[in-house]
mmCIF file of N, CA and C in Angstrom:
data_model
loop_
_atom_site.group_PDB
_atom_site.id
_atom_site.type_symbol
_atom_site.label_atom_id
_atom_site.label_comp_id
_atom_site.label_asym_id
_atom_site.label_seq_id
_atom_site.Cartn_x
_atom_site.Cartn_y
_atom_site.Cartn_z
ATOM 1 N N MET Q 20 107.415 -199.537 42.833
ATOM 2 C CA MET Q 20 106.859 -198.620 41.928
ATOM 3 C C MET Q 20 105.423 -199.074 41.958
ATOM 4 N N ILE Q 21 104.325 -198.113 41.639
ATOM 5 C CA ILE Q 21 103.141 -198.329 41.630
ATOM 6 C C ILE Q 21 102.791 -198.599 39.990
ATOM 7 N N GLU Q 22 101.762 -199.549 39.591
ATOM 8 C CA GLU Q 22 101.366 -199.375 38.099
ATOM 9 C C GLU Q 22 100.558 -198.421 37.763
ATOM 10 N N ILE Q 23 100.218 -198.379 36.729
ATOM 11 C CA ILE Q 23 99.524 -197.252 35.843
ATOM 12 C C ILE Q 23 97.870 -197.426 36.534
ATOM 13 N N PRO Q 24 97.356 -198.818 36.446
ATOM 14 C CA PRO Q 24 95.886 -198.705 37.164
ATOM 15 C C PRO Q 24 95.831 -198.452 38.556
ATOM 16 N N GLU Q 25 96.961 -198.526 39.232
ATOM 17 C CA GLU Q 25 97.128 -198.279 40.871
ATOM 18 C C GLU Q 25 96.864 -196.833 40.965
ATOM 19 N N SER Q 26 97.657 -196.286 39.943
ATOM 20 C CA SER Q 26 97.938 -194.634 39.999
ATOM 21 C C SER Q 26 96.783 -193.779 39.643
ATOM 22 N N LYS Q 27 95.969 -194.610 38.877
ATOM 23 C CA LYS Q 27 94.491 -194.160 38.419
ATOM 24 C C LYS Q 27 93.679 -193.978 39.910
ATOM 25 N N ILE Q 28 93.489 -195.179 40.334
ATOM 26 C CA ILE Q 28 92.787 -195.679 41.776
ATOM 27 C C ILE Q 28 93.291 -194.246 42.872
ATOM 28 N N LEU Q 29 94.521 -194.302 42.982
ATOM 29 C CA LEU Q 29 95.327 -193.373 43.844
ATOM 30 C C LEU Q 29 94.870 -191.978 43.742
ATOM 31 N N SER Q 30 94.978 -191.767 42.370
ATOM 32 C CA SER Q 30 94.431 -190.205 42.178
ATOM 33 C C SER Q 30 93.387 -189.789 42.474
ATOM 34 N N PHE Q 31 92.158 -190.964 42.071
ATOM 35 C CA PHE Q 31 90.711 -190.397 42.587
ATOM 36 C C PHE Q 31 90.740 -190.640 44.029
ATOM 37 N N GLN Q 32 91.460 -191.367 44.862
ATOM 38 C CA GLN Q 32 91.318 -191.198 46.165
ATOM 39 C C GLN Q 32 91.839 -189.917 46.667
ATOM 40 N N ALA Q 33 93.104 -189.741 46.306
ATOM 41 C CA ALA Q 33 93.992 -188.410 46.678
ATOM 42 C C ALA Q 33 92.742 -187.165 46.537
ATOM 43 N N ASN Q 34 92.234 -187.296 45.216
ATOM 44 C CA ASN Q 34 91.291 -186.254 44.861
ATOM 45 C C ASN Q 34 90.050 -185.895 45.940
ATOM 46 N N GLU Q 35 89.676 -187.007 46.308
ATOM 47 C CA GLU Q 35 88.476 -186.751 47.303
ATOM 48 C C GLU Q 35 88.852 -186.536 48.772
ATOM 49 N N VAL Q 36 90.091 -186.889 49.162
ATOM 50 C CA VAL Q 36 90.869 -186.420 50.298
ATOM 51 C C VAL Q 36 91.209 -184.945 50.332
ATOM 52 N N LEU Q 37 92.040 -184.692 49.505
ATOM 53 C CA LEU Q 37 92.594 -183.389 49.476
ATOM 54 C C LEU Q 37 92.042 -182.172 48.736
ATOM 55 N N LYS Q 38 90.867 -182.454 47.935
ATOM 56 C CA LYS Q 38 90.444 -181.614 47.237
ATOM 57 C C LYS Q 38 90.083 -180.275 48.219
ATOM 58 N N GLY Q 39 90.182 -178.994 47.900
ATOM 59 C CA GLY Q 39 89.863 -178.058 48.721
ATOM 60 C C GLY Q 39 90.966 -177.762 49.924
ATOM 61 N N LYS Q 40 91.923 -178.435 50.037
ATOM 62 C CA LYS Q 40 92.785 -178.292 51.539
ATOM 63 C C LYS Q 40 93.960 -177.746 50.922
ATOM 64 N N LYS Q 41 94.581 -176.874 51.585
ATOM 65 C CA LYS Q 41 96.011 -176.008 51.468
ATOM 66 C C LYS Q 41 96.802 -176.853 52.284
ATOM 67 N N VAL Q 42 98.075 -176.902 51.532
ATOM 68 C CA VAL Q 42 99.529 -177.174 52.111
ATOM 69 C C VAL Q 42 99.624 -176.062 53.064
ATOM 70 N N ILE Q 43 100.053 -176.189 54.623
ATOM 71 C CA ILE Q 43 100.567 -175.107 55.004
ATOM 72 C C ILE Q 43 102.060 -175.180 55.531
ATOM 73 N N LYS Q 44 102.490 -176.486 55.590
ATOM 74 C CA LYS Q 44 104.127 -176.700 55.959
ATOM 75 C C LYS Q 44 104.415 -177.977 55.171
ATOM 76 N N VAL Q 45 105.702 -177.679 54.616
ATOM 77 C CA VAL Q 45 106.408 -178.796 54.237
ATOM 78 C C VAL Q 45 108.055 -179.166 54.916
ATOM 79 N N PHE Q 46 108.142 -180.449 55.222
ATOM 80 C CA PHE Q 46 109.541 -180.481 55.721
ATOM 81 C C PHE Q 46 110.592 -180.982 54.883
ATOM 82 N N PRO Q 47 111.647 -180.361 54.606
ATOM 83 C CA PRO Q 47 112.430 -180.619 53.908
ATOM 84 C C PRO Q 47 113.226 -181.985 53.932
ATOM 85 N N PRO Q 48 113.774 -182.619 53.123
ATOM 86 C CA PRO Q 48 114.250 -184.087 53.340
ATOM 87 C C PRO Q 48 115.673 -183.790 54.111
ATOM 88 N N THR Q 49 115.742 -185.144 54.978
ATOM 89 C CA THR Q 49 116.848 -185.012 55.932
ATOM 90 C C THR Q 49 118.250 -185.713 55.733
ATOM 91 N N HIS Q 50 117.991 -186.371 54.595
ATOM 92 C CA HIS Q 50 119.266 -186.922 54.100
ATOM 93 C C HIS Q 50 118.832 -187.190 52.450
ATOM 94 N N THR Q 51 120.001 -187.252 51.831
ATOM 95 C CA THR Q 51 120.078 -187.904 50.324
ATOM 96 C C THR Q 51 119.390 -189.101 50.176
ATOM 97 N N HIS Q 52 119.107 -189.291 49.023
ATOM 98 C CA HIS Q 52 118.272 -190.372 48.655
ATOM 99 C C HIS Q 52 118.338 -190.581 46.927
ATOM 100 N N LYS Q 53 118.775 -191.683 46.658
ATOM 101 C CA LYS Q 53 118.554 -192.016 45.164
ATOM 102 C C LYS Q 53 117.684 -191.642 44.489
ATOM 103 N N LEU Q 54 116.397 -192.036 44.683
ATOM 104 C CA LEU Q 54 115.514 -191.900 43.846
ATOM 105 C C LEU Q 54 114.769 -190.290 43.991
ATOM 106 N N ALA Q 55 115.517 -189.382 44.681
ATOM 107 C CA ALA Q 55 114.839 -188.132 44.890
ATOM 108 C C ALA Q 55 115.966 -187.066 44.601
ATOM 109 N N TRP Q 56 115.254 -186.149 43.444
ATOM 110 C CA TRP Q 56 116.302 -185.172 43.158
ATOM 111 C C TRP Q 56 115.394 -183.716 43.964
ATOM 112 N N PHE Q 57 116.335 -182.633 44.203
ATOM 113 C CA PHE Q 57 115.801 -181.725 44.853
ATOM 114 C C PHE Q 57 116.773 -180.445 43.966
ATOM 115 N N GLU Q 58 115.992 -179.173 43.771
ATOM 116 C CA GLU Q 58 116.405 -178.337 43.039
ATOM 117 C C GLU Q 58 116.872 -177.242 44.199
ATOM 118 N N GLY Q 59 118.147 -176.495 43.787
ATOM 119 C CA GLY Q 59 118.389 -175.139 44.650
ATOM 120 C C GLY Q 59 119.365 -175.712 45.812
ATOM 121 N N ASP Q 60 119.771 -174.676 46.725
ATOM 122 C CA ASP Q 60 120.606 -175.112 47.721
ATOM 123 C C ASP Q 60 119.742 -175.477 49.110
ATOM 124 N N PRO Q 61 120.096 -176.643 49.656
ATOM 125 C CA PRO Q 61 119.282 -176.999 50.799
ATOM 126 C C PRO Q 61 119.286 -176.409 52.029
ATOM 127 N N ILE Q 62 120.254 -175.448 52.296
ATOM 128 C CA ILE Q 62 120.400 -174.431 53.387
ATOM 129 C C ILE Q 62 119.189 -173.572 53.093
ATOM 130 N N LEU Q 63 118.591 -172.950 51.756
ATOM 131 C CA LEU Q 63 117.623 -172.112 51.434
ATOM 132 C C LEU Q 63 116.200 -172.879 51.809
ATOM 133 N N TRP Q 64 116.079 -173.969 51.582
ATOM 134 C CA TRP Q 64 114.937 -174.582 51.495
ATOM 135 C C TRP Q 64 113.970 -174.270 52.286
ATOM 136 N N ARG Q 65 114.489 -173.972 53.725
ATOM 137 C CA ARG Q 65 113.729 -173.811 54.882
ATOM 138 C C ARG Q 65 113.075 -172.193 54.961
ATOM 139 N N GLU Q 66 113.746 -171.436 54.085
ATOM 140 C CA GLU Q 66 113.345 -169.962 53.930
ATOM 141 C C GLU Q 66 112.176 -169.812 53.298
ATOM 142 N N ASN Q 67 111.955 -170.686 52.161
ATOM 143 C CA ASN Q 67 111.151 -170.866 51.384
ATOM 144 C C ASN Q 67 109.675 -171.561 51.662
#
């Protein structure tokens, strides 16, 4: 897990790289994970 100061720096870097860009495709998870929670039916994720 990152610390608060690291998160601040990463947020600035992400803002520089990602500003003005658009997400066109997202890949759904392939297996369950203890640190990730998802909403809805996994079968329907690809439809959205």
